[in-house]
Coordinates of N, CA, C and O in Angstrom, one line a residue:
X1 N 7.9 57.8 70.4 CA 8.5 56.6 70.1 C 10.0 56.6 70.6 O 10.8 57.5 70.4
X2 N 10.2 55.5 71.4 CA 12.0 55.7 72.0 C 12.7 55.4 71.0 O 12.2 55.1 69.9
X3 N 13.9 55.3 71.2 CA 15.5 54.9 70.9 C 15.0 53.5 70.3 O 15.0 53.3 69.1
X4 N 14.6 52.9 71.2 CA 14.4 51.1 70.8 C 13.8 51.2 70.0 O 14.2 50.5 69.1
X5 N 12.6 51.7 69.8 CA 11.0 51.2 69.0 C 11.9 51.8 67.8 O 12.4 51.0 67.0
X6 N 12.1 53.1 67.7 CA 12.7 53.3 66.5 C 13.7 51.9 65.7 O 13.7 51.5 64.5
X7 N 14.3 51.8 66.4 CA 15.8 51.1 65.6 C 15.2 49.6 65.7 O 15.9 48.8 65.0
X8 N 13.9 48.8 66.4 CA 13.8 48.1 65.8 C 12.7 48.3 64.6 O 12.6 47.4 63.7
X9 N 11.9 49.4 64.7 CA 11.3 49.4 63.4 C 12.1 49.4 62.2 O 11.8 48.9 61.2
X10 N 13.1 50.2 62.4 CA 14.4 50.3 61.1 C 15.1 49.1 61.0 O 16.1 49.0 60.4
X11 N 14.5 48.1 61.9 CA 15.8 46.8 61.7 C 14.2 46.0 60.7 O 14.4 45.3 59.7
X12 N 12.9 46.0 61.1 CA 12.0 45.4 60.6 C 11.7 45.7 59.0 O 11.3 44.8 58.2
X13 N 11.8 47.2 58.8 CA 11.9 47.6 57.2 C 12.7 46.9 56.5 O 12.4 46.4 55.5
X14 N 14.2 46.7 57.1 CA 15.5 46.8 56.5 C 15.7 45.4 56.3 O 16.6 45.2 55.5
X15 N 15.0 44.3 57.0 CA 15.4 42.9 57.2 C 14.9 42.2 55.7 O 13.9 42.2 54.9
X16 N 16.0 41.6 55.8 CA 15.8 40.5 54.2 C 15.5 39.1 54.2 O 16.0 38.4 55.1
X17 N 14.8 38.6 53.5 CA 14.5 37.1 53.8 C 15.8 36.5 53.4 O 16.8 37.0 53.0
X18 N 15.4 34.8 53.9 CA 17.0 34.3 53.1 C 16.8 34.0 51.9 O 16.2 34.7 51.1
X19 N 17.4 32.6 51.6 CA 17.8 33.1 50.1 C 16.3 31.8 49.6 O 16.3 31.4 48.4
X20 N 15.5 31.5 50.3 CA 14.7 30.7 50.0 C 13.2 31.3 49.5 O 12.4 31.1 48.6
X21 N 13.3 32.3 50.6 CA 12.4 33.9 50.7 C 12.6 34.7 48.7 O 11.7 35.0 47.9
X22 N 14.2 34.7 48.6 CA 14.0 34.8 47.7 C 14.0 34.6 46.3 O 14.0 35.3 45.3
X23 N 14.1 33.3 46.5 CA 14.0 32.4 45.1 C 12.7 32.6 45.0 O 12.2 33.0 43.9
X24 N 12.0 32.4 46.0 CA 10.3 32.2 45.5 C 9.7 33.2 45.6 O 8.6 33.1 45.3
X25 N 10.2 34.8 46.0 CA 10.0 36.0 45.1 C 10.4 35.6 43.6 O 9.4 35.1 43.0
X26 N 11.5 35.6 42.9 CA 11.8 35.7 41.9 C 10.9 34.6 40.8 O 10.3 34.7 39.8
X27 N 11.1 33.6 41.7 CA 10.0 32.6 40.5 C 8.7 33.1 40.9 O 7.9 32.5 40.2
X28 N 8.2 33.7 41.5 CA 6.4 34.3 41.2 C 6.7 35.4 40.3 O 5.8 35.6 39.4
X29 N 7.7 36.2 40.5 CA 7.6 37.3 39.6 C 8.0 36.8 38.1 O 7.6 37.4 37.1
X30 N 8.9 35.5 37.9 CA 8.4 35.3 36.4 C 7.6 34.3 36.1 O 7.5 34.0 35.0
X31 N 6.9 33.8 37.2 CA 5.6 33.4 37.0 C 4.4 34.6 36.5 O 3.6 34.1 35.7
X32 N 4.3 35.6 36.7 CA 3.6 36.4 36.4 C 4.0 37.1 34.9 O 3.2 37.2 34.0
X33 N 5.1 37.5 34.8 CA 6.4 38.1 34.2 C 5.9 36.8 32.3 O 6.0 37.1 31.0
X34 N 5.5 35.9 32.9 CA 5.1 35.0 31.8 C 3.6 35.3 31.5 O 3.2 35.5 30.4
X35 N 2.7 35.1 32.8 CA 1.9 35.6 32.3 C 1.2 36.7 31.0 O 0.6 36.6 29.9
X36 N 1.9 37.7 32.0 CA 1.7 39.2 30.9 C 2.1 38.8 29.6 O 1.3 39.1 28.7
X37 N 3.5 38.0 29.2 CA 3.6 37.8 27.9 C 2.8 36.6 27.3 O 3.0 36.6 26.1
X38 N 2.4 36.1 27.4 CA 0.8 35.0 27.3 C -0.2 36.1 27.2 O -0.8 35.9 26.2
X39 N -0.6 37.0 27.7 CA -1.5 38.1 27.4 C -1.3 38.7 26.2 O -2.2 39.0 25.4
X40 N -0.2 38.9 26.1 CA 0.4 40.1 25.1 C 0.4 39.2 23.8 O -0.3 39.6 22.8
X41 N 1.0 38.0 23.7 CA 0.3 37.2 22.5 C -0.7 36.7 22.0 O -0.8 36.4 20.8
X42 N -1.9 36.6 23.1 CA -3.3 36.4 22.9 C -3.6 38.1 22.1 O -4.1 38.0 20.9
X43 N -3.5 39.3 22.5 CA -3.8 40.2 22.3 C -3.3 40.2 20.7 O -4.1 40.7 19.8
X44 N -1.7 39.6 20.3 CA -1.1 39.8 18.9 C -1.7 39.1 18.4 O -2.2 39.5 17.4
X45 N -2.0 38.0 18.6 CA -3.0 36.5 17.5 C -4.8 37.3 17.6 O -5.8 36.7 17.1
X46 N -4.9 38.3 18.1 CA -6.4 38.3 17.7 C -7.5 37.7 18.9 O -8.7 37.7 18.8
X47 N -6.7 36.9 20.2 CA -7.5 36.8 20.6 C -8.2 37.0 21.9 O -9.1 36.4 22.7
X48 N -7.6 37.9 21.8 CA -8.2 39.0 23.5 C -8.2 40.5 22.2 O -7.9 40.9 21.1
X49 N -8.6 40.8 23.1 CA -9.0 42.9 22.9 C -8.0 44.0 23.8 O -8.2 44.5 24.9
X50 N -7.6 44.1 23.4 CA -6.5 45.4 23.7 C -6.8 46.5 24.7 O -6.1 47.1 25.5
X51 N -8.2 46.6 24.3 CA -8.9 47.9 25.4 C -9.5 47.3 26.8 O -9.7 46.1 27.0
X52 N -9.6 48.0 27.6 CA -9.8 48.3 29.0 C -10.6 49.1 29.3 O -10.3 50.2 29.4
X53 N -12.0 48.6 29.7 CA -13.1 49.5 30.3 C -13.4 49.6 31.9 O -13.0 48.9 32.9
X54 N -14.1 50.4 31.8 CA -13.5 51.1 33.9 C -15.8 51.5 33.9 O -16.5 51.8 32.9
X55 N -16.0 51.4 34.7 CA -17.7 51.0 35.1 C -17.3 52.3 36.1 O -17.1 52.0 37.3
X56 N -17.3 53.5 35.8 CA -17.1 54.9 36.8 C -17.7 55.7 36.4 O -17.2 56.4 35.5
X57 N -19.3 56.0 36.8 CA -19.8 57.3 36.2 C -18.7 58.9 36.3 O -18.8 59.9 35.5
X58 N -17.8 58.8 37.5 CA -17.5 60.3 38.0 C -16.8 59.9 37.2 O -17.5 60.5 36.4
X59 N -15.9 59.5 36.6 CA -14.6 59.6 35.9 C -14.7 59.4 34.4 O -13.9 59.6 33.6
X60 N -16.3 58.8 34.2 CA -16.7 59.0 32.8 C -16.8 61.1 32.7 O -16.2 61.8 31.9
X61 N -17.9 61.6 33.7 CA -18.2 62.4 33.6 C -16.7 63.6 33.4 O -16.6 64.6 32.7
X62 N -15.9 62.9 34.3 CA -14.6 63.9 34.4 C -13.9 64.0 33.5 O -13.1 65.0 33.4
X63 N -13.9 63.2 32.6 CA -12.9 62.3 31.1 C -14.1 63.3 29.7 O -13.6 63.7 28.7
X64 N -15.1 63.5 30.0 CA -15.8 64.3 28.9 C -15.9 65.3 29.2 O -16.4 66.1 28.4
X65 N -15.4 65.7 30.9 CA -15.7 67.5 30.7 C -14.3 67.5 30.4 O -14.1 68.7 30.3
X66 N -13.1 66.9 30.3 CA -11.8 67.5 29.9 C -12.2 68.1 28.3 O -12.4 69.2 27.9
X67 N -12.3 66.7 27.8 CA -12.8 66.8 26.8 C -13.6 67.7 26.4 O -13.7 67.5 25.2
X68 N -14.2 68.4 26.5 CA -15.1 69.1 26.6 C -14.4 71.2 26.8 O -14.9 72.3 26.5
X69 N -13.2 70.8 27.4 CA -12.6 72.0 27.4 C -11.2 71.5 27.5 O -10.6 71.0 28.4
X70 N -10.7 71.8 26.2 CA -9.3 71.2 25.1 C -8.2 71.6 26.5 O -7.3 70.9 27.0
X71 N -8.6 73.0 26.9 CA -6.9 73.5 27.8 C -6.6 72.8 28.8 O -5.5 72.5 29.1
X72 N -8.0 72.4 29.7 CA -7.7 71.5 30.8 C -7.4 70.0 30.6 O -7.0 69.3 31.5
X73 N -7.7 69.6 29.3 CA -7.1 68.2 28.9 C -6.2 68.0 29.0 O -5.7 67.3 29.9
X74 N -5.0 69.0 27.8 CA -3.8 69.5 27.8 C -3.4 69.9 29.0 O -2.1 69.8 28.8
X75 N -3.5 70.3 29.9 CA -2.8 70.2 31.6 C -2.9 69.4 31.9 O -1.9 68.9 32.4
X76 N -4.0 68.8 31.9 CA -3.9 67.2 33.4 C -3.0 65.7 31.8 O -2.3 64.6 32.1
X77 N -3.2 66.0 30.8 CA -2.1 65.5 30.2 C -0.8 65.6 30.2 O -0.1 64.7 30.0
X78 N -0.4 66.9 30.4 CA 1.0 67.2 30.4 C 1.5 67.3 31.8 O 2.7 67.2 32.1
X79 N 0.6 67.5 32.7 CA 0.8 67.0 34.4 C 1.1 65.5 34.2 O 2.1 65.0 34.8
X80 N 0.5 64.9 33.8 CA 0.5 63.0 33.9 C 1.7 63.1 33.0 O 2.5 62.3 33.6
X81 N 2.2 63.5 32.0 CA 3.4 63.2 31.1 C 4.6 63.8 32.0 O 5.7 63.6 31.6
X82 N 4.4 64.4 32.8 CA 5.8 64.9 33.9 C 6.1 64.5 34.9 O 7.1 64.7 35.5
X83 N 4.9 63.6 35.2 CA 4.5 63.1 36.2 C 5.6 61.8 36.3 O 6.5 61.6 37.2
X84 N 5.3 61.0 35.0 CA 5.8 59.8 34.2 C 7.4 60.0 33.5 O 8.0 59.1 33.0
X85 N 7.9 61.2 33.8 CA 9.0 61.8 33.0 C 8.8 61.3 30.9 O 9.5 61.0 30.0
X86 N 7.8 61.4 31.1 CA 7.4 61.9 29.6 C 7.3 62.7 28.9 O 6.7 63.7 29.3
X87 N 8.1 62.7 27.4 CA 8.1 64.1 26.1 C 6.4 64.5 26.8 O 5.5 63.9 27.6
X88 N 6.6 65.8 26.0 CA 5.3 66.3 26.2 C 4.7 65.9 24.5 O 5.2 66.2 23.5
X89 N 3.4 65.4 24.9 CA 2.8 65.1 23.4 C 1.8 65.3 23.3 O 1.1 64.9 24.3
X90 N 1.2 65.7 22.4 CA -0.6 66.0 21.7 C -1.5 64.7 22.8 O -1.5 63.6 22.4
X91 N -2.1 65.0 23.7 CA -3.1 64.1 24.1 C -4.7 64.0 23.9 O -5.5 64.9 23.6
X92 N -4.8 62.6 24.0 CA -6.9 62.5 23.8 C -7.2 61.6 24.8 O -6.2 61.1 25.4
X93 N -8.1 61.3 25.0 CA -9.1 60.8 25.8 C -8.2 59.2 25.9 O -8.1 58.6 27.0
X94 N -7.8 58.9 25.1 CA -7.3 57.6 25.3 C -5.6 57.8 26.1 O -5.1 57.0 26.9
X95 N -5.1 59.0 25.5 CA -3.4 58.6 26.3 C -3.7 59.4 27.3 O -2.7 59.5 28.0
X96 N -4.9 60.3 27.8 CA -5.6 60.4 29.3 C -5.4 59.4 29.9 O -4.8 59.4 31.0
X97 N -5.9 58.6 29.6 CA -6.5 57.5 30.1 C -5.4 56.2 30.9 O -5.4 55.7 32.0
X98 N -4.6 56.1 29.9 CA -3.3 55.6 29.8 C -2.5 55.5 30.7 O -2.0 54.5 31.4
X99 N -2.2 57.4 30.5 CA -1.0 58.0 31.2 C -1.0 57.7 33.2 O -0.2 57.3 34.1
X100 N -2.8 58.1 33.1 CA -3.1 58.0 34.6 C -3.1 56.7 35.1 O -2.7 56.6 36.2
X101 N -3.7 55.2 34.3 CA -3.7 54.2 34.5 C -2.1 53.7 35.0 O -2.0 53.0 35.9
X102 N -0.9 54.3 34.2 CA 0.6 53.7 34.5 C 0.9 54.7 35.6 O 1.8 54.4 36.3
X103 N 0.2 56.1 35.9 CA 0.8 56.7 36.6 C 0.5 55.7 38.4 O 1.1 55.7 39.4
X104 N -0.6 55.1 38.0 CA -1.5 54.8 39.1 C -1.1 53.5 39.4 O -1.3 53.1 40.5
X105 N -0.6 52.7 38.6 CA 0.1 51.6 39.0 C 1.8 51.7 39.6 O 2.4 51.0 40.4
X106 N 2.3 52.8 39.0 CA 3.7 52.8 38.9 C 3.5 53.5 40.6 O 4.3 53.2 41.5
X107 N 2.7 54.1 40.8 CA 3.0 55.0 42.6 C 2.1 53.5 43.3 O 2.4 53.2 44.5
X108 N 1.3 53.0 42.8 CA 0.3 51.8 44.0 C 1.4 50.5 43.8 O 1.7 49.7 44.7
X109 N 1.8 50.3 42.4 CA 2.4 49.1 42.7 C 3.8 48.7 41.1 O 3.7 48.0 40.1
X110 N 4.6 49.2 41.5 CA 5.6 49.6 41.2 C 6.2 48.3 40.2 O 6.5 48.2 39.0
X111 N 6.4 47.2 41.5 CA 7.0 46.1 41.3 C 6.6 45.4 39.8 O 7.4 44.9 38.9
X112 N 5.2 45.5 40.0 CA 4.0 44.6 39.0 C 4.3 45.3 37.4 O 4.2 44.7 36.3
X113 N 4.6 46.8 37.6 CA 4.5 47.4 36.3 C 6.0 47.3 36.2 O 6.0 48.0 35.2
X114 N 7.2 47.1 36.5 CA 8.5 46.8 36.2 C 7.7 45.4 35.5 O 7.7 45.6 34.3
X115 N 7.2 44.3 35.8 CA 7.1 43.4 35.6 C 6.8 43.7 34.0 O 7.6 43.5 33.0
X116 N 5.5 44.2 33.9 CA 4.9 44.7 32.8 C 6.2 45.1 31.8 O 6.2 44.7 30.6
X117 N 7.0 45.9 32.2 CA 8.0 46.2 31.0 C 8.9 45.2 30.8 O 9.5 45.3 29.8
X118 N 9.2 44.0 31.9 CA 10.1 42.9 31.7 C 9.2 42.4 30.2 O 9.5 42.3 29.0
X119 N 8.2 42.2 30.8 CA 7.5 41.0 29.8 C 7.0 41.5 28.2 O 6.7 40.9 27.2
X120 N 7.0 43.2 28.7 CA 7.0 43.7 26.9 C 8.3 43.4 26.2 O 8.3 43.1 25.0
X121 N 9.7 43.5 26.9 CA 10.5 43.7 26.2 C 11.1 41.9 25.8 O 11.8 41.6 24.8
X122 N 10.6 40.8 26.7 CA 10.4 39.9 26.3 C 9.6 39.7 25.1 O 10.1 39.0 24.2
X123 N 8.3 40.2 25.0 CA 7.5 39.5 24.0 C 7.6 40.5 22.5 O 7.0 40.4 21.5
X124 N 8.7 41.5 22.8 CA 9.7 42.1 21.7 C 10.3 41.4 21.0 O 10.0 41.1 19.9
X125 N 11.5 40.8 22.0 CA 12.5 39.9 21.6 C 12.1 38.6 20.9 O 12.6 38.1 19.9
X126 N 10.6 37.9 21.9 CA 10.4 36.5 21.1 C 9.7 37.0 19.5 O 9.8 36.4 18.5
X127 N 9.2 38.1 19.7 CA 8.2 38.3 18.0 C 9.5 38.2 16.9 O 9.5 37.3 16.0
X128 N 10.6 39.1 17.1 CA 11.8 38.7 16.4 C 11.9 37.7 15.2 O 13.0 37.4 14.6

């Protein structure tokens, strides 16, 4: 790659929309940013379900041989809790589950799960 290709690829990373570009970033992200807390209150009134099921035989199968042998749970838990910069804490099958789900959004899509804590710490504030 020359001189050129480089520095305009680093001008194509680095380039910002105007300010139109990003108003209508910011209002989809609290368009969504609302969403989640509309979720999160359906879930507090009773009327959504809190859990999350995943249709994966290999990761069913992989989630019960942890389970299945206590020391390797406790590694790939406390791998995912360092991962996360999290205390290290007693894990099961469910904050397995959890840990890798936030770990796996927070490295694929970062933005969305910021979002996710905008709108917990909103639907904090409105329970108040």
């Amino acid at each position: 790659m020359s001189e050129d290709d480089e520095l305009a690829a680093l001008r194509d990373e680095t380039a910002h929309g105007d300010r139109i570009d990003t108003a209508d970033a910011a209002s989809d992200r609290r368009a969504f940013v609302d969403d989640i807390v509309s979720e999160l209150e359906a879930i507090d009134d009773g009327d959504k379900q809190k859990t999350v099921s995943v249709w994966d035989g290999h990761l069913a199968a992989f989630v019960r041989a942890l389970e299945a042998n206590p020391d390797r749970m406790t590694s790939v838990g406390e791998g995912l809790q360092q991962r996360l910069d999290l205390e290290h804490e007693e894990v099961d099958r469910s904050e397995i589950l959890r840990l890798a789900l936030r770990l796996g959004f927070k490295e694929a899509a970062p933005d969305e799960l910021d979002a996710v804590r905008d709108a917990a710490g909103e639907h904090a504030t409105n329970r108040l």
